Every structure is written in C-alpha cells, then in structure tokens.
Amino acid sequence: MKRLVNAITCTRFVFALILVLAAPGSAWFWAAYGLGAVSDVLDGLLARRFGVQSDGGARLDSAADIAFLLALTAALLLALTAALLRARQLACWLLYAAGAVLLIRSVTYAAGFYKFRTFVSLYTTLNRAAGVVLVGYPVLAVLLGQGTAAWLAAAAAGLSALEELVLVLRAWTPAPDVRGLLWIEKPRR
C-alpha cells in the first residue's frame, strides 16, 4: 500500500510537467490541474487510512506539492500576463500578489530546510482553505466575477503563506500536521 500511495504522490510531478507544457485552458491543462488536485488529497487520505505515513512519504509529498505549485504558478502567470498585455489590462496588483506569495513560500521552504535539514510543507487549515479556493478558482470566477475571485484567491494564498512562515519560524521541530496558529500549544515552563 505504501508504494501505491507514493506512486499517487509521484503523479503530481507528471501533472506539473503537463501544466507547463499544455496550453492554459486546454483539455490537457484542466485534466492535469484536476488530477493533480485529486492526487494531493488522495495520497494523504490513503496514507492515513492504511497507516503507511512516513517521513520519506511526507518529504515526497512536500516536493510534489512544490513542483505542482511552481508549475501551476508559472503556467498561469505566463498565460495571464500574455492575455492581459494583449488586452492592455494588465492587473499589476495580481502579479505583485502572486510574486509576494511565491517569495513568502520560497522563504518559508528555505527557512524550514535551514532549520530542519528537510523540506517542510505544513498542512494547516488555512493552507487547505487556500487550496480549495485556488482549485475552485474557475468556478468562483464564473460565480463572483474575475476581479472578486482574483482578490479572494490572492488573499487566501497570502494569508496561508504568512501563517506557514510564522509557524515554521516558531517551530522547534518540523510538524507538518499543525492545524494553524490558533491551535499551537504554548510551551510549558
């Protein structure tokens, strides 16, 4: 079962590659996007359900998350920038927000690696909520409009990135399953 869970995790590397190579909005792009999101949920559920969690699996999952996030960010930013430049409606705030989130995430991963000598990606409630907003972005854009959906996605991604940075900087040991800032225990004296 452990091999199956790790194989599901590894599919995110393939989906990340497809995201970069496929035209944004194409069937290949949306298939890789959706299947990557499903694999992210499914690998953790199966690992916990069958009791096959491991440090190696957690590191593999974090690396797959990073690869998928970077590929998705690169593909969408390139497509968005090209489309908005053509329409002369480049929303600079959105590019700055995406860049800020990417910078915060990069600093967080670097700090985690420096402190713990391993990649640390936390599964906080805010990270999960931001993931739902980002995966649901196409639906939100239709329901709420592009501008509102973009603000919501930027806010969710920014808040979750800041929370993760604070948690990593405050942590004594890597704790990927911490629920968030509101749930951390105070050190006993």
Short mmCIF file of N, CA and C in Angstrom, two decimals:
data_model
loop_
_atom_site.label_atom_id
_atom_site.label_comp_id
_atom_site.label_asym_id
_atom_site.label_seq_id
_atom_site.Cartn_x
_atom_site.Cartn_y
_atom_site.Cartn_z
N MET A 1 0.82 -1.20 0.00
CA MET A 1 0.00 0.00 0.00
C MET A 1 0.87 1.26 0.00
N LYS A 2 2.02 1.19 0.69
CA LYS A 2 2.91 2.35 0.76
C LYS A 2 3.40 2.74 -0.64
N ARG A 3 3.69 1.74 -1.46
CA ARG A 3 4.15 2.02 -2.83
C ARG A 3 3.04 2.68 -3.65
N LEU A 4 1.81 2.25 -3.45
CA LEU A 4 0.68 2.84 -4.16
C LEU A 4 0.53 4.31 -3.78
N VAL A 5 0.61 4.60 -2.49
CA VAL A 5 0.48 5.98 -2.01
C VAL A 5 1.60 6.84 -2.59
N ASN A 6 2.84 6.34 -2.57
CA ASN A 6 3.96 7.10 -3.13
C ASN A 6 3.82 7.27 -4.64
N ALA A 7 3.28 6.27 -5.31
CA ALA A 7 3.06 6.38 -6.76
C ALA A 7 2.02 7.46 -7.05
N ILE A 8 0.97 7.52 -6.25
CA ILE A 8 -0.04 8.56 -6.42
C ILE A 8 0.60 9.93 -6.21
N THR A 9 1.45 10.05 -5.19
CA THR A 9 2.15 11.31 -4.95
C THR A 9 3.01 11.67 -6.16
N CYS A 10 3.72 10.71 -6.72
CA CYS A 10 4.62 10.96 -7.85
C CYS A 10 3.88 11.40 -9.11
N THR A 11 2.60 11.06 -9.21
CA THR A 11 1.85 11.50 -10.39
C THR A 11 1.78 13.03 -10.45
N ARG A 12 1.90 13.71 -9.31
CA ARG A 12 1.86 15.17 -9.31
C ARG A 12 3.05 15.77 -10.06
N PHE A 13 4.19 15.08 -10.06
CA PHE A 13 5.33 15.56 -10.85
C PHE A 13 4.98 15.50 -12.35
N VAL A 14 4.32 14.43 -12.77
CA VAL A 14 3.90 14.30 -14.17
C VAL A 14 2.87 15.38 -14.50
N PHE A 15 1.90 15.57 -13.60
CA PHE A 15 0.87 16.58 -13.85
C PHE A 15 1.49 17.98 -13.87
N ALA A 16 2.51 18.22 -13.06
CA ALA A 16 3.20 19.52 -13.08
C ALA A 16 3.84 19.76 -14.44
N LEU A 17 4.48 18.74 -14.99
CA LEU A 17 5.10 18.86 -16.30
C LEU A 17 4.05 19.15 -17.38
N ILE A 18 2.92 18.46 -17.30
CA ILE A 18 1.84 18.69 -18.27
C ILE A 18 1.32 20.12 -18.15
N LEU A 19 1.20 20.63 -16.92
CA LEU A 19 0.74 22.01 -16.74
C LEU A 19 1.63 23.00 -17.46
N VAL A 20 2.93 22.77 -17.40
CA VAL A 20 3.88 23.68 -18.04
C VAL A 20 3.83 23.55 -19.56
N LEU A 21 3.64 22.34 -20.06
CA LEU A 21 3.69 22.11 -21.50
C LEU A 21 2.37 22.36 -22.21
N ALA A 22 1.26 22.18 -21.52
CA ALA A 22 -0.06 22.32 -22.15
C ALA A 22 -0.45 23.79 -22.25
N ALA A 23 -1.27 24.08 -23.22
CA ALA A 23 -1.80 25.45 -23.34
C ALA A 23 -2.80 25.68 -22.22
N PRO A 24 -2.65 26.77 -21.46
CA PRO A 24 -3.61 27.05 -20.38
C PRO A 24 -5.03 27.10 -20.93
N GLY A 25 -5.93 26.43 -20.23
CA GLY A 25 -7.32 26.37 -20.66
C GLY A 25 -7.64 25.19 -21.55
N SER A 26 -6.61 24.49 -22.03
CA SER A 26 -6.84 23.32 -22.89
C SER A 26 -7.33 22.14 -22.05
N ALA A 27 -7.82 21.13 -22.73
CA ALA A 27 -8.28 19.92 -22.02
C ALA A 27 -7.14 19.27 -21.24
N TRP A 28 -5.94 19.24 -21.84
CA TRP A 28 -4.78 18.67 -21.15
C TRP A 28 -4.46 19.44 -19.87
N PHE A 29 -4.52 20.76 -19.96
CA PHE A 29 -4.24 21.61 -18.81
C PHE A 29 -5.23 21.32 -17.68
N TRP A 30 -6.54 21.35 -18.00
CA TRP A 30 -7.55 21.14 -16.95
C TRP A 30 -7.51 19.72 -16.39
N ALA A 31 -7.20 18.75 -17.24
CA ALA A 31 -7.09 17.37 -16.76
C ALA A 31 -5.92 17.25 -15.77
N ALA A 32 -4.77 17.81 -16.12
CA ALA A 32 -3.61 17.77 -15.21
C ALA A 32 -3.89 18.53 -13.94
N TYR A 33 -4.56 19.67 -14.06
CA TYR A 33 -4.91 20.50 -12.91
C TYR A 33 -5.83 19.73 -11.95
N GLY A 34 -6.89 19.17 -12.47
CA GLY A 34 -7.85 18.44 -11.65
C GLY A 34 -7.26 17.17 -11.05
N LEU A 35 -6.56 16.40 -11.87
CA LEU A 35 -5.97 15.15 -11.37
C LEU A 35 -4.86 15.42 -10.36
N GLY A 36 -4.11 16.51 -10.55
CA GLY A 36 -3.09 16.89 -9.56
C GLY A 36 -3.71 17.22 -8.22
N ALA A 37 -4.83 17.94 -8.25
CA ALA A 37 -5.53 18.27 -7.00
C ALA A 37 -6.08 17.01 -6.34
N VAL A 38 -6.64 16.10 -7.12
CA VAL A 38 -7.16 14.85 -6.58
C VAL A 38 -6.03 14.02 -5.97
N SER A 39 -4.88 13.96 -6.65
CA SER A 39 -3.76 13.16 -6.12
C SER A 39 -3.25 13.74 -4.81
N ASP A 40 -3.32 15.06 -4.67
CA ASP A 40 -2.86 15.71 -3.44
C ASP A 40 -3.74 15.33 -2.26
N VAL A 41 -5.03 15.21 -2.50
CA VAL A 41 -5.95 14.82 -1.43
C VAL A 41 -5.87 13.31 -1.18
N LEU A 42 -5.85 12.56 -2.27
CA LEU A 42 -5.94 11.10 -2.17
C LEU A 42 -4.73 10.46 -1.50
N ASP A 43 -3.52 10.93 -1.79
CA ASP A 43 -2.34 10.28 -1.21
C ASP A 43 -2.33 10.39 0.31
N GLY A 44 -2.68 11.56 0.83
CA GLY A 44 -2.72 11.73 2.28
C GLY A 44 -3.82 10.92 2.94
N LEU A 45 -4.99 10.91 2.30
CA LEU A 45 -6.11 10.13 2.86
C LEU A 45 -5.76 8.64 2.93
N LEU A 46 -5.19 8.12 1.84
CA LEU A 46 -4.84 6.69 1.82
C LEU A 46 -3.72 6.37 2.81
N ALA A 47 -2.73 7.25 2.90
CA ALA A 47 -1.62 7.01 3.83
C ALA A 47 -2.14 6.94 5.28
N ARG A 48 -3.03 7.86 5.63
CA ARG A 48 -3.58 7.85 7.00
C ARG A 48 -4.52 6.68 7.20
N ARG A 49 -5.34 6.40 6.21
CA ARG A 49 -6.34 5.31 6.33
C ARG A 49 -5.67 3.95 6.54
N PHE A 50 -4.57 3.73 5.83
CA PHE A 50 -3.90 2.43 5.91
C PHE A 50 -2.66 2.44 6.80
N GLY A 51 -2.42 3.56 7.49
CA GLY A 51 -1.32 3.64 8.45
C GLY A 51 0.06 3.50 7.84
N VAL A 52 0.26 4.05 6.64
CA VAL A 52 1.56 3.93 5.99
C VAL A 52 2.26 5.28 5.87
N GLN A 53 1.94 6.22 6.76
CA GLN A 53 2.63 7.51 6.75
C GLN A 53 4.09 7.28 7.10
N SER A 54 4.95 8.10 6.49
CA SER A 54 6.38 8.01 6.79
C SER A 54 7.02 9.36 6.54
N ASP A 55 8.20 9.55 7.11
CA ASP A 55 8.93 10.79 6.87
C ASP A 55 9.29 10.92 5.40
N GLY A 56 9.70 9.83 4.79
CA GLY A 56 10.04 9.86 3.37
C GLY A 56 8.83 10.21 2.51
N GLY A 57 7.69 9.64 2.85
CA GLY A 57 6.46 9.95 2.12
C GLY A 57 6.05 11.40 2.29
N ALA A 58 6.23 11.93 3.50
CA ALA A 58 5.90 13.34 3.76
C ALA A 58 6.82 14.25 2.96
N ARG A 59 8.11 13.90 2.87
CA ARG A 59 9.05 14.70 2.08
C ARG A 59 8.71 14.63 0.59
N LEU A 60 8.37 13.43 0.13
CA LEU A 60 7.98 13.27 -1.27
C LEU A 60 6.73 14.09 -1.57
N ASP A 61 5.76 14.07 -0.66
CA ASP A 61 4.53 14.83 -0.82
C ASP A 61 4.83 16.33 -0.88
N SER A 62 5.70 16.80 0.01
CA SER A 62 6.06 18.22 0.02
C SER A 62 6.75 18.61 -1.29
N ALA A 63 7.66 17.77 -1.77
CA ALA A 63 8.36 18.06 -3.03
C ALA A 63 7.36 18.07 -4.19
N ALA A 64 6.41 17.14 -4.20
CA ALA A 64 5.39 17.12 -5.26
C ALA A 64 4.51 18.36 -5.18
N ASP A 65 4.16 18.76 -3.97
CA ASP A 65 3.36 19.99 -3.79
C ASP A 65 4.10 21.20 -4.35
N ILE A 66 5.38 21.30 -4.04
CA ILE A 66 6.18 22.43 -4.50
C ILE A 66 6.28 22.43 -6.03
N ALA A 67 6.56 21.28 -6.60
CA ALA A 67 6.68 21.18 -8.06
C ALA A 67 5.36 21.55 -8.73
N PHE A 68 4.26 21.05 -8.20
CA PHE A 68 2.95 21.32 -8.79
C PHE A 68 2.60 22.80 -8.66
N LEU A 69 2.85 23.37 -7.48
CA LEU A 69 2.56 24.79 -7.25
C LEU A 69 3.40 25.68 -8.16
N LEU A 70 4.68 25.38 -8.28
CA LEU A 70 5.54 26.19 -9.14
C LEU A 70 5.13 26.08 -10.61
N ALA A 71 4.79 24.88 -11.05
CA ALA A 71 4.37 24.69 -12.44
C ALA A 71 3.06 25.41 -12.72
N LEU A 72 2.12 25.29 -11.81
CA LEU A 72 0.84 25.96 -11.97
C LEU A 72 1.01 27.47 -11.97
N THR A 73 1.80 27.96 -11.04
CA THR A 73 2.04 29.41 -10.95
C THR A 73 2.70 29.91 -12.23
N ALA A 74 3.71 29.23 -12.70
CA ALA A 74 4.41 29.65 -13.92
C ALA A 74 3.47 29.63 -15.12
N ALA A 75 2.72 28.55 -15.29
CA ALA A 75 1.82 28.44 -16.44
C ALA A 75 0.75 29.52 -16.42
N LEU A 76 0.13 29.72 -15.26
CA LEU A 76 -0.95 30.71 -15.18
C LEU A 76 -0.43 32.14 -15.29
N LEU A 77 0.70 32.42 -14.66
CA LEU A 77 1.24 33.78 -14.76
C LEU A 77 1.65 34.13 -16.19
N LEU A 78 2.25 33.18 -16.88
CA LEU A 78 2.62 33.43 -18.27
C LEU A 78 1.39 33.64 -19.14
N ALA A 79 0.38 32.80 -18.95
CA ALA A 79 -0.84 32.94 -19.74
C ALA A 79 -1.59 34.23 -19.40
N LEU A 80 -1.70 34.53 -18.12
CA LEU A 80 -2.39 35.74 -17.68
C LEU A 80 -1.67 36.99 -18.17
N THR A 81 -0.38 37.00 -18.03
CA THR A 81 0.40 38.15 -18.46
C THR A 81 0.24 38.36 -19.96
N ALA A 82 0.35 37.30 -20.74
CA ALA A 82 0.21 37.41 -22.19
C ALA A 82 -1.18 37.91 -22.56
N ALA A 83 -2.22 37.35 -21.94
CA ALA A 83 -3.59 37.75 -22.27
C ALA A 83 -3.86 39.20 -21.87
N LEU A 84 -3.42 39.58 -20.70
CA LEU A 84 -3.67 40.94 -20.24
C LEU A 84 -2.85 41.98 -21.00
N LEU A 85 -1.66 41.60 -21.39
CA LEU A 85 -0.86 42.52 -22.21
C LEU A 85 -1.52 42.73 -23.57
N ARG A 86 -2.05 41.66 -24.14
CA ARG A 86 -2.76 41.79 -25.42
C ARG A 86 -3.97 42.69 -25.27
N ALA A 87 -4.69 42.56 -24.16
CA ALA A 87 -5.90 43.36 -23.93
C ALA A 87 -5.57 44.71 -23.30
N ARG A 88 -4.30 44.93 -22.97
CA ARG A 88 -3.85 46.17 -22.32
C ARG A 88 -4.59 46.41 -21.00
N GLN A 89 -4.82 45.31 -20.28
CA GLN A 89 -5.49 45.39 -18.99
C GLN A 89 -4.69 44.65 -17.92
N LEU A 90 -3.40 44.76 -17.98
CA LEU A 90 -2.55 44.04 -17.03
C LEU A 90 -2.85 44.50 -15.61
N ALA A 91 -3.32 43.61 -14.80
CA ALA A 91 -3.62 43.92 -13.41
C ALA A 91 -2.33 43.72 -12.62
N CYS A 92 -1.59 44.79 -12.46
CA CYS A 92 -0.29 44.70 -11.80
C CYS A 92 -0.41 44.17 -10.37
N TRP A 93 -1.47 44.53 -9.68
CA TRP A 93 -1.61 44.08 -8.30
C TRP A 93 -1.64 42.56 -8.23
N LEU A 94 -2.24 41.92 -9.23
CA LEU A 94 -2.32 40.45 -9.21
C LEU A 94 -0.94 39.84 -9.40
N LEU A 95 -0.15 40.41 -10.29
CA LEU A 95 1.21 39.91 -10.48
C LEU A 95 2.05 40.15 -9.23
N TYR A 96 1.90 41.31 -8.62
CA TYR A 96 2.63 41.60 -7.38
C TYR A 96 2.20 40.64 -6.26
N ALA A 97 0.90 40.39 -6.17
CA ALA A 97 0.40 39.48 -5.13
C ALA A 97 0.95 38.07 -5.35
N ALA A 98 0.91 37.60 -6.59
CA ALA A 98 1.44 36.26 -6.89
C ALA A 98 2.94 36.20 -6.60
N GLY A 99 3.65 37.25 -6.97
CA GLY A 99 5.08 37.30 -6.69
C GLY A 99 5.37 37.31 -5.20
N ALA A 100 4.55 38.06 -4.43
CA ALA A 100 4.74 38.12 -2.98
C ALA A 100 4.49 36.76 -2.34
N VAL A 101 3.43 36.08 -2.78
CA VAL A 101 3.13 34.75 -2.23
C VAL A 101 4.26 33.79 -2.58
N LEU A 102 4.74 33.84 -3.80
CA LEU A 102 5.84 32.97 -4.21
C LEU A 102 7.09 33.26 -3.40
N LEU A 103 7.37 34.53 -3.15
CA LEU A 103 8.53 34.91 -2.34
C LEU A 103 8.38 34.40 -0.90
N ILE A 104 7.21 34.60 -0.31
CA ILE A 104 6.97 34.15 1.07
C ILE A 104 7.11 32.63 1.15
N ARG A 105 6.53 31.92 0.19
CA ARG A 105 6.64 30.45 0.18
C ARG A 105 8.10 30.02 0.03
N SER A 106 8.84 30.69 -0.83
CA SER A 106 10.25 30.35 -1.03
C SER A 106 11.05 30.58 0.24
N VAL A 107 10.81 31.69 0.91
CA VAL A 107 11.50 31.98 2.18
C VAL A 107 11.12 30.93 3.22
N THR A 108 9.85 30.55 3.26
CA THR A 108 9.39 29.54 4.22
C THR A 108 10.09 28.21 3.99
N TYR A 109 10.14 27.77 2.72
CA TYR A 109 10.79 26.49 2.41
C TYR A 109 12.29 26.56 2.71
N ALA A 110 12.91 27.68 2.41
CA ALA A 110 14.34 27.84 2.69
C ALA A 110 14.59 27.83 4.20
N ALA A 111 13.75 28.54 4.96
CA ALA A 111 13.90 28.57 6.41
C ALA A 111 13.70 27.19 7.02
N GLY A 112 12.68 26.49 6.53
CA GLY A 112 12.43 25.13 7.02
C GLY A 112 13.60 24.21 6.72
N PHE A 113 14.15 24.32 5.51
CA PHE A 113 15.28 23.48 5.16
C PHE A 113 16.50 23.83 5.99
N TYR A 114 16.72 25.11 6.21
CA TYR A 114 17.86 25.56 7.01
C TYR A 114 17.74 25.08 8.46
N LYS A 115 16.54 25.21 9.03
CA LYS A 115 16.34 24.83 10.44
C LYS A 115 16.33 23.32 10.65
N PHE A 116 15.68 22.60 9.75
CA PHE A 116 15.42 21.18 10.00
C PHE A 116 16.13 20.24 9.04
N ARG A 117 16.85 20.77 8.06
CA ARG A 117 17.56 19.98 7.06
C ARG A 117 16.62 19.05 6.28
N THR A 118 15.40 19.51 6.10
CA THR A 118 14.41 18.79 5.31
C THR A 118 13.40 19.81 4.80
N PHE A 119 12.72 19.48 3.71
CA PHE A 119 11.67 20.36 3.23
C PHE A 119 10.47 20.25 4.15
N VAL A 120 9.92 21.38 4.52
CA VAL A 120 8.78 21.40 5.42
C VAL A 120 7.63 22.11 4.71
N SER A 121 6.54 21.41 4.54
CA SER A 121 5.32 21.99 3.99
C SER A 121 4.21 21.62 4.96
N LEU A 122 3.53 22.61 5.51
CA LEU A 122 2.56 22.38 6.57
C LEU A 122 1.16 22.18 6.00
N TYR A 123 0.39 21.36 6.68
CA TYR A 123 -0.98 21.07 6.26
C TYR A 123 -1.94 21.78 7.20
N THR A 124 -1.87 23.11 7.21
CA THR A 124 -2.70 23.89 8.11
C THR A 124 -4.10 24.02 7.54
N THR A 125 -5.01 24.43 8.40
CA THR A 125 -6.38 24.67 7.97
C THR A 125 -6.41 25.78 6.92
N LEU A 126 -5.61 26.83 7.12
CA LEU A 126 -5.57 27.92 6.14
C LEU A 126 -4.99 27.46 4.80
N ASN A 127 -3.96 26.61 4.84
CA ASN A 127 -3.41 26.08 3.58
C ASN A 127 -4.45 25.25 2.84
N ARG A 128 -5.20 24.46 3.57
CA ARG A 128 -6.25 23.66 2.93
C ARG A 128 -7.34 24.56 2.35
N ALA A 129 -7.73 25.59 3.11
CA ALA A 129 -8.75 26.52 2.62
C ALA A 129 -8.26 27.25 1.37
N ALA A 130 -7.00 27.68 1.39
CA ALA A 130 -6.43 28.35 0.22
C ALA A 130 -6.40 27.40 -0.97
N GLY A 131 -6.09 26.14 -0.72
CA GLY A 131 -6.10 25.15 -1.79
C GLY A 131 -7.48 24.98 -2.41
N VAL A 132 -8.51 24.98 -1.56
CA VAL A 132 -9.89 24.86 -2.05
C VAL A 132 -10.23 26.08 -2.92
N VAL A 133 -9.85 27.28 -2.45
CA VAL A 133 -10.13 28.49 -3.22
C VAL A 133 -9.38 28.47 -4.55
N LEU A 134 -8.11 28.07 -4.54
CA LEU A 134 -7.33 28.06 -5.77
C LEU A 134 -7.82 26.99 -6.75
N VAL A 135 -8.15 25.80 -6.23
CA VAL A 135 -8.66 24.75 -7.10
C VAL A 135 -10.04 25.15 -7.63
N GLY A 136 -10.82 25.82 -6.79
CA GLY A 136 -12.16 26.25 -7.21
C GLY A 136 -12.20 27.57 -7.94
N TYR A 137 -11.03 28.14 -8.23
CA TYR A 137 -10.97 29.46 -8.87
C TYR A 137 -11.81 29.57 -10.14
N PRO A 138 -11.74 28.60 -11.05
CA PRO A 138 -12.55 28.74 -12.27
C PRO A 138 -14.05 28.89 -11.97
N VAL A 139 -14.54 28.13 -11.01
CA VAL A 139 -15.96 28.22 -10.64
C VAL A 139 -16.24 29.56 -9.96
N LEU A 140 -15.34 29.98 -9.05
CA LEU A 140 -15.52 31.27 -8.38
C LEU A 140 -15.51 32.42 -9.38
N ALA A 141 -14.67 32.34 -10.40
CA ALA A 141 -14.59 33.40 -11.40
C ALA A 141 -15.91 33.53 -12.15
N VAL A 142 -16.56 32.41 -12.40
CA VAL A 142 -17.85 32.45 -13.09
C VAL A 142 -18.93 33.00 -12.15
N LEU A 143 -18.91 32.54 -10.90
CA LEU A 143 -19.96 32.95 -9.95
C LEU A 143 -19.79 34.38 -9.44
N LEU A 144 -18.55 34.78 -9.15
CA LEU A 144 -18.29 36.07 -8.50
C LEU A 144 -17.70 37.12 -9.42
N GLY A 145 -17.22 36.70 -10.57
CA GLY A 145 -16.51 37.61 -11.47
C GLY A 145 -15.02 37.44 -11.29
N GLN A 146 -14.27 37.74 -12.34
CA GLN A 146 -12.82 37.55 -12.33
C GLN A 146 -12.14 38.36 -11.22
N GLY A 147 -12.52 39.63 -11.08
CA GLY A 147 -11.86 40.50 -10.11
C GLY A 147 -12.04 40.03 -8.68
N THR A 148 -13.27 39.72 -8.30
CA THR A 148 -13.55 39.26 -6.94
C THR A 148 -12.87 37.93 -6.66
N ALA A 149 -12.95 37.02 -7.63
CA ALA A 149 -12.31 35.71 -7.47
C ALA A 149 -10.80 35.87 -7.33
N ALA A 150 -10.21 36.78 -8.10
CA ALA A 150 -8.77 37.01 -8.02
C ALA A 150 -8.39 37.57 -6.65
N TRP A 151 -9.15 38.53 -6.15
CA TRP A 151 -8.88 39.08 -4.81
C TRP A 151 -9.00 38.00 -3.75
N LEU A 152 -10.04 37.18 -3.83
CA LEU A 152 -10.24 36.10 -2.86
C LEU A 152 -9.08 35.11 -2.91
N ALA A 153 -8.66 34.73 -4.10
CA ALA A 153 -7.55 33.78 -4.25
C ALA A 153 -6.25 34.38 -3.72
N ALA A 154 -6.00 35.65 -4.04
CA ALA A 154 -4.78 36.31 -3.58
C ALA A 154 -4.77 36.42 -2.06
N ALA A 155 -5.91 36.78 -1.48
CA ALA A 155 -5.99 36.91 -0.02
C ALA A 155 -5.79 35.56 0.67
N ALA A 156 -6.45 34.52 0.17
CA ALA A 156 -6.32 33.19 0.76
C ALA A 156 -4.89 32.69 0.66
N ALA A 157 -4.29 32.84 -0.52
CA ALA A 157 -2.91 32.38 -0.71
C ALA A 157 -1.94 33.18 0.15
N GLY A 158 -2.14 34.48 0.23
CA GLY A 158 -1.26 35.33 1.03
C GLY A 158 -1.34 35.04 2.52
N LEU A 159 -2.56 34.91 3.03
CA LEU A 159 -2.72 34.63 4.47
C LEU A 159 -2.15 33.26 4.83
N SER A 160 -2.40 32.27 3.99
CA SER A 160 -1.88 30.93 4.31
C SER A 160 -0.36 30.90 4.23
N ALA A 161 0.21 31.64 3.28
CA ALA A 161 1.67 31.70 3.16
C ALA A 161 2.30 32.37 4.38
N LEU A 162 1.69 33.48 4.81
CA LEU A 162 2.21 34.18 6.00
C LEU A 162 2.09 33.31 7.25
N GLU A 163 0.96 32.63 7.40
CA GLU A 163 0.79 31.77 8.57
C GLU A 163 1.83 30.65 8.57
N GLU A 164 2.07 30.06 7.41
CA GLU A 164 3.05 28.97 7.34
C GLU A 164 4.45 29.47 7.67
N LEU A 165 4.80 30.66 7.19
CA LEU A 165 6.11 31.24 7.50
C LEU A 165 6.26 31.44 9.01
N VAL A 166 5.27 32.01 9.66
CA VAL A 166 5.32 32.22 11.11
C VAL A 166 5.45 30.89 11.84
N LEU A 167 4.68 29.90 11.43
CA LEU A 167 4.73 28.59 12.09
C LEU A 167 6.10 27.93 11.94
N VAL A 168 6.67 28.01 10.75
CA VAL A 168 7.99 27.40 10.53
C VAL A 168 9.05 28.13 11.36
N LEU A 169 8.97 29.45 11.40
CA LEU A 169 9.96 30.20 12.17
C LEU A 169 9.84 29.96 13.67
N ARG A 170 8.64 29.69 14.15
CA ARG A 170 8.42 29.46 15.59
C ARG A 170 8.65 28.01 16.00
N ALA A 171 8.66 27.10 15.07
CA ALA A 171 8.70 25.67 15.39
C ALA A 171 10.07 25.24 15.90
N TRP A 172 10.05 24.30 16.84
CA TRP A 172 11.28 23.67 17.34
C TRP A 172 11.60 22.42 16.56
N THR A 173 10.56 21.78 16.06
CA THR A 173 10.73 20.57 15.23
C THR A 173 9.75 20.68 14.06
N PRO A 174 10.03 20.01 12.95
CA PRO A 174 9.07 20.06 11.84
C PRO A 174 7.77 19.35 12.24
N ALA A 175 6.66 20.02 12.08
CA ALA A 175 5.36 19.45 12.44
C ALA A 175 4.39 19.71 11.29
N PRO A 176 4.44 18.88 10.25
CA PRO A 176 3.63 19.15 9.06
C PRO A 176 2.12 19.14 9.30
N ASP A 177 1.66 18.46 10.34
CA ASP A 177 0.23 18.36 10.57
C ASP A 177 -0.32 19.39 11.55
N VAL A 178 0.42 20.47 11.84
CA VAL A 178 -0.07 21.52 12.73
C VAL A 178 -1.30 22.15 12.05
N ARG A 179 -2.34 22.41 12.84
CA ARG A 179 -3.58 22.93 12.26
C ARG A 179 -3.50 24.41 11.93
N GLY A 180 -2.65 25.16 12.65
CA GLY A 180 -2.53 26.58 12.37
C GLY A 180 -2.11 27.35 13.60
N LEU A 181 -1.97 28.65 13.44
CA LEU A 181 -1.53 29.50 14.54
C LEU A 181 -2.48 29.45 15.73
N LEU A 182 -3.76 29.33 15.49
CA LEU A 182 -4.73 29.32 16.58
C LEU A 182 -4.70 28.05 17.41
N TRP A 183 -4.05 27.01 16.87
CA TRP A 183 -4.07 25.72 17.54
C TRP A 183 -2.74 25.30 18.14
N ILE A 184 -1.70 26.10 18.01
CA ILE A 184 -0.41 25.67 18.54
C ILE A 184 -0.41 25.80 20.07
N GLU A 185 0.22 24.85 20.67
CA GLU A 185 0.28 24.84 22.13
C GLU A 185 1.38 25.78 22.61
N LYS A 186 1.11 26.40 23.73
CA LYS A 186 2.12 27.26 24.38
C LYS A 186 3.15 26.36 25.04
N PRO A 187 4.43 26.72 24.95
CA PRO A 187 5.46 25.91 25.62
C PRO A 187 5.25 25.94 27.14
N ARG A 188 5.44 24.77 27.76
CA ARG A 188 5.31 24.68 29.21
C ARG A 188 6.63 25.05 29.86
N ARG A 189 6.53 25.76 30.96
CA ARG A 189 7.76 26.17 31.67
C ARG A 189 7.90 25.43 32.96
#
